[in-house]
Amino acid sequence: FGEKTYYEVLEVEVSVDTREIQSAYMKLAKRYHPDRFASEADDVKRTAAEIFALATLARDTLSDASRRNAYQRQLSGDPDPDTPRVDHLIQAEKIFREGEALLKKKEYGPALQRFTLARELDASEGDFHALYGWTYFVVNREAPGAERIGIEALEKSISLAPESSKGYYYLAQLYKAVDKPDLARLGESSESGPTILFPADATTLELSREGGA
């Protein structure tokens, strides 16, 4: 899927209209929705989530006239290369905020989908990796490798945004959830980043308790 155009991802013609785009997207969404792979191996679930996120990005891009025009220019090699990049950054931030809202409502699966897509659009944003890593761990806690994937994403968050508290905070929460209090304390007051000064929010603590139940 990584080498395909958005049209090829959705299996549609370049002249496709919005209604056909949505129809094609729904077919892929049903096939690759992460909920369908809940009992599968970790790498299978990750692949399904990535395909689902890519299909969503393709649908969102081709359904919007201005974004579609910018994407067409990118495909044809026309100038103005910054337009799609800026557009993706704006879209990534919007999707990330949607994920945060879903997380507050305890809709962990849909929140993970949004964080996955936001990270695909802008891999340079540390906070995207932080909430992806924490939510991935919560959703897939029983799956092999979930702890490792969560930690890797959170460490990536810290390396990209050492001034942000999110990576340290959620890394500490993850270590608490897997009963590693010494590592949790290191995460809360890391010498390489800021000490966490704000109290744990109820949602995060509840997730930790649920994960340890």
CSV table of C-alpha atoms in Angstrom, one decimal:
chain,number,residue,atom,x,y,z
A,1,PHE,CA,0.0,0.0,0.0
A,2,GLY,CA,2.9,2.4,0.7
A,3,GLU,CA,3.8,2.9,-2.9
A,4,LYS,CA,0.3,3.3,-4.2
A,5,THR,CA,-1.5,6.6,-5.0
A,6,TYR,CA,-4.6,7.5,-3.0
A,7,TYR,CA,-6.6,6.5,-6.1
A,8,GLU,CA,-5.0,3.1,-6.1
A,9,VAL,CA,-5.4,2.6,-2.4
A,10,LEU,CA,-9.2,3.2,-2.8
A,11,GLU,CA,-9.2,1.2,-6.1
A,12,VAL,CA,-10.9,4.0,-8.0
A,13,GLU,CA,-10.3,6.0,-11.2
A,14,VAL,CA,-8.8,9.4,-11.2
A,15,SER,CA,-12.1,10.9,-12.4
A,16,VAL,CA,-14.0,9.4,-9.4
A,17,ASP,CA,-16.6,11.6,-7.8
A,18,THR,CA,-17.2,12.1,-4.0
A,19,ARG,CA,-20.0,9.6,-3.7
A,20,GLU,CA,-17.8,6.8,-5.3
A,21,ILE,CA,-14.9,7.8,-3.1
A,22,GLN,CA,-17.0,7.3,0.0
A,23,SER,CA,-18.4,4.0,-1.3
A,24,ALA,CA,-14.9,2.7,-2.0
A,25,TYR,CA,-13.7,3.8,1.4
A,26,MET,CA,-16.5,2.0,3.2
A,27,LYS,CA,-15.5,-1.2,1.5
A,28,LEU,CA,-11.9,-0.9,2.7
A,29,ALA,CA,-12.9,0.3,6.1
A,30,LYS,CA,-15.1,-2.8,6.7
A,31,ARG,CA,-12.2,-5.0,5.5
A,32,TYR,CA,-9.4,-3.5,7.5
A,33,HIS,CA,-11.1,-1.9,10.5
A,34,PRO,CA,-8.9,-2.6,13.5
A,35,ASP,CA,-11.8,-4.1,15.5
A,36,ARG,CA,-11.9,-7.0,13.1
A,37,PHE,CA,-8.3,-8.0,14.0
A,38,ALA,CA,-8.5,-7.7,17.8
A,39,SER,CA,-7.6,-11.4,18.3
A,40,GLU,CA,-4.9,-11.5,15.6
A,41,ALA,CA,-1.2,-11.3,16.1
A,42,ASP,CA,0.4,-8.0,17.0
A,43,ASP,CA,2.0,-7.4,13.6
A,44,VAL,CA,-1.3,-8.2,11.8
A,45,LYS,CA,-3.2,-5.7,13.9
A,46,ARG,CA,-0.6,-3.0,13.3
A,47,THR,CA,-0.7,-3.6,9.5
A,48,ALA,CA,-4.5,-3.4,9.5
A,49,ALA,CA,-4.4,-0.2,11.5
A,50,GLU,CA,-1.9,1.3,9.1
A,51,ILE,CA,-4.0,0.4,6.0
A,52,PHE,CA,-7.1,1.7,7.7
A,53,ALA,CA,-5.4,5.0,8.5
A,54,LEU,CA,-4.0,5.3,4.9
A,55,ALA,CA,-7.5,4.6,3.5
A,56,THR,CA,-8.9,7.3,5.7
A,57,LEU,CA,-6.2,9.8,4.6
A,58,ALA,CA,-7.0,8.9,0.9
A,59,ARG,CA,-10.7,9.4,1.4
A,60,ASP,CA,-10.2,12.7,3.3
A,61,THR,CA,-7.8,14.0,0.7
A,62,LEU,CA,-9.8,13.1,-2.4
A,63,SER,CA,-13.1,14.2,-1.0
A,64,ASP,CA,-12.0,17.8,-0.4
A,65,ALA,CA,-11.6,19.8,-3.6
A,66,SER,CA,-8.7,22.0,-2.6
A,67,ARG,CA,-6.7,19.1,-1.0
A,68,ARG,CA,-7.4,16.9,-4.1
A,69,ASN,CA,-6.1,19.6,-6.4
A,70,ALA,CA,-3.0,20.0,-4.3
A,71,TYR,CA,-2.5,16.2,-4.4
A,72,GLN,CA,-3.0,16.1,-8.1
A,73,ARG,CA,-0.2,18.8,-8.5
A,74,GLN,CA,2.0,16.7,-6.3
A,75,LEU,CA,1.4,13.6,-8.4
A,76,SER,CA,2.1,15.5,-11.7
A,77,GLY,CA,5.3,17.0,-10.3
A,78,ASP,CA,4.0,20.6,-10.6
A,79,PRO,CA,5.5,23.3,-8.3
A,80,ASP,CA,4.3,24.4,-4.9
A,81,PRO,CA,5.5,21.4,-2.9
A,82,ASP,CA,4.8,23.1,0.4
A,83,THR,CA,1.1,23.2,-0.1
A,84,PRO,CA,0.4,19.5,0.5
A,85,ARG,CA,2.9,19.5,3.4
A,86,VAL,CA,1.2,22.4,5.2
A,87,ASP,CA,-2.2,20.9,4.5
A,88,HIS,CA,-1.1,17.6,6.0
A,89,LEU,CA,0.2,19.4,9.1
A,90,ILE,CA,-3.1,21.2,9.6
A,91,GLN,CA,-5.1,18.0,9.1
A,92,ALA,CA,-2.8,16.1,11.4
A,93,GLU,CA,-3.4,18.5,14.2
A,94,LYS,CA,-7.2,18.4,13.7
A,95,ILE,CA,-7.2,14.6,13.7
A,96,PHE,CA,-5.0,14.6,16.9
A,97,ARG,CA,-7.5,16.8,18.7
A,98,GLU,CA,-10.3,14.5,17.6
A,99,GLY,CA,-8.3,11.7,19.2
A,100,GLU,CA,-7.9,13.5,22.4
A,101,ALA,CA,-11.7,14.1,22.6
A,102,LEU,CA,-12.3,10.4,22.0
A,103,LEU,CA,-9.8,9.5,24.6
A,104,LYS,CA,-11.6,11.7,27.2
A,105,LYS,CA,-14.8,9.9,26.4
A,106,LYS,CA,-13.1,6.5,26.9
A,107,GLU,CA,-13.5,5.5,23.3
A,108,TYR,CA,-10.0,4.0,23.2
A,109,GLY,CA,-10.2,2.1,19.9
A,110,PRO,CA,-11.4,5.1,17.8
A,111,ALA,CA,-8.9,7.4,19.6
A,112,LEU,CA,-6.1,5.0,18.6
A,113,GLN,CA,-7.2,5.2,15.0
A,114,ARG,CA,-7.0,9.0,15.1
A,115,PHE,CA,-3.6,9.1,16.8
A,116,THR,CA,-2.3,6.5,14.2
A,117,LEU,CA,-3.5,8.7,11.3
A,118,ALA,CA,-2.1,11.9,12.9
A,119,ARG,CA,1.3,10.3,13.3
A,120,GLU,CA,1.2,9.1,9.7
A,121,LEU,CA,0.5,12.7,8.5
A,122,ASP,CA,3.2,14.3,10.7
A,123,ALA,CA,5.8,12.0,12.2
A,124,SER,CA,7.8,14.9,13.6
A,125,GLU,CA,5.3,15.9,16.3
A,126,GLY,CA,6.3,14.4,19.6
A,127,ASP,CA,2.9,14.6,21.3
A,128,PHE,CA,1.3,12.5,18.5
A,129,HIS,CA,3.8,9.7,19.3
A,130,ALA,CA,3.0,10.0,23.1
A,131,LEU,CA,-0.7,9.5,22.9
A,132,TYR,CA,-0.3,6.9,20.2
A,133,GLY,CA,2.1,4.9,22.4
A,134,TRP,CA,-0.1,5.2,25.5
A,135,THR,CA,-3.4,4.4,23.7
A,136,TYR,CA,-1.9,1.6,21.7
A,137,PHE,CA,-0.8,0.0,25.0
A,138,VAL,CA,-4.2,0.4,26.6
A,139,VAL,CA,-6.1,-1.1,23.6
A,140,ASN,CA,-3.7,-3.9,22.9
A,141,ARG,CA,-2.4,-4.6,26.4
A,142,GLU,CA,-3.0,-8.4,26.2
A,143,ALA,CA,-1.3,-8.7,22.8
A,144,PRO,CA,2.4,-9.7,22.6
A,145,GLY,CA,4.7,-6.8,22.1
A,146,ALA,CA,2.1,-4.1,23.2
A,147,GLU,CA,4.3,-2.9,26.1
A,148,ARG,CA,7.4,-2.7,23.8
A,149,ILE,CA,5.5,-0.8,21.1
A,150,GLY,CA,4.0,1.6,23.6
A,151,ILE,CA,7.4,2.3,25.2
A,152,GLU,CA,9.1,2.8,21.8
A,153,ALA,CA,6.5,5.4,20.7
A,154,LEU,CA,6.8,7.2,24.1
A,155,GLU,CA,10.6,7.3,23.9
A,156,LYS,CA,10.3,8.6,20.4
A,157,SER,CA,8.0,11.3,21.7
A,158,ILE,CA,10.5,12.3,24.3
A,159,SER,CA,13.3,12.4,21.8
A,160,LEU,CA,11.3,14.6,19.4
A,161,ALA,CA,9.8,16.9,22.1
A,162,PRO,CA,12.0,16.8,25.3
A,163,GLU,CA,10.4,20.0,26.4
A,164,SER,CA,6.9,18.5,26.5
A,165,SER,CA,5.6,16.7,29.6
A,166,LYS,CA,3.3,14.3,27.7
A,167,GLY,CA,5.9,11.7,26.8
A,168,TYR,CA,7.4,11.5,30.3
A,169,TYR,CA,4.0,11.5,31.9
A,170,TYR,CA,2.5,8.7,29.8
A,171,LEU,CA,5.7,6.7,29.9
A,172,ALA,CA,5.4,6.8,33.7
A,173,GLN,CA,1.8,5.7,33.5
A,174,LEU,CA,2.7,2.8,31.3
A,175,TYR,CA,5.4,1.6,33.7
A,176,LYS,CA,2.9,1.9,36.6
A,177,ALA,CA,0.4,-0.2,34.7
A,178,VAL,CA,2.9,-3.0,34.2
A,179,ASP,CA,4.0,-2.8,37.8
A,180,LYS,CA,7.4,-1.2,37.3
A,181,PRO,CA,7.3,1.6,39.9
A,182,ASP,CA,11.0,2.4,39.9
A,183,LEU,CA,11.0,3.1,36.2
A,184,ALA,CA,7.7,5.0,36.6
A,185,ARG,CA,9.5,7.4,39.1
A,186,LEU,CA,12.3,7.9,36.6
A,187,GLY,CA,9.8,8.8,34.0
A,188,GLU,CA,8.1,11.3,36.3
A,189,SER,CA,11.3,13.1,37.1
A,190,SER,CA,13.7,12.4,34.3
A,191,GLU,CA,16.9,14.3,34.3
A,192,SER,CA,16.6,14.6,30.5
A,193,GLY,CA,13.2,16.4,30.7
A,194,PRO,CA,10.9,18.4,32.9
A,195,THR,CA,9.5,17.0,36.1
A,196,ILE,CA,5.8,16.3,35.9
A,197,LEU,CA,4.1,19.0,38.0
A,198,PHE,CA,0.4,18.5,37.2
A,199,PRO,CA,-1.7,15.8,38.8
A,200,ALA,CA,-2.8,12.7,36.9
A,201,ASP,CA,-6.1,13.2,35.2
A,202,ALA,CA,-8.9,10.8,36.0
A,203,THR,CA,-9.0,9.3,32.6
A,204,THR,CA,-5.4,8.2,32.7
A,205,LEU,CA,-5.6,6.8,36.2
A,206,GLU,CA,-8.7,4.9,35.3
A,207,LEU,CA,-7.0,3.5,32.2
A,208,SER,CA,-4.1,2.4,34.4
A,209,ARG,CA,-6.4,0.6,36.8
A,210,GLU,CA,-8.4,-1.0,34.0
A,211,GLY,CA,-5.1,-2.2,32.5
A,212,GLY,CA,-4.0,-3.7,35.8
A,213,ALA,CA,-7.3,-5.4,36.6
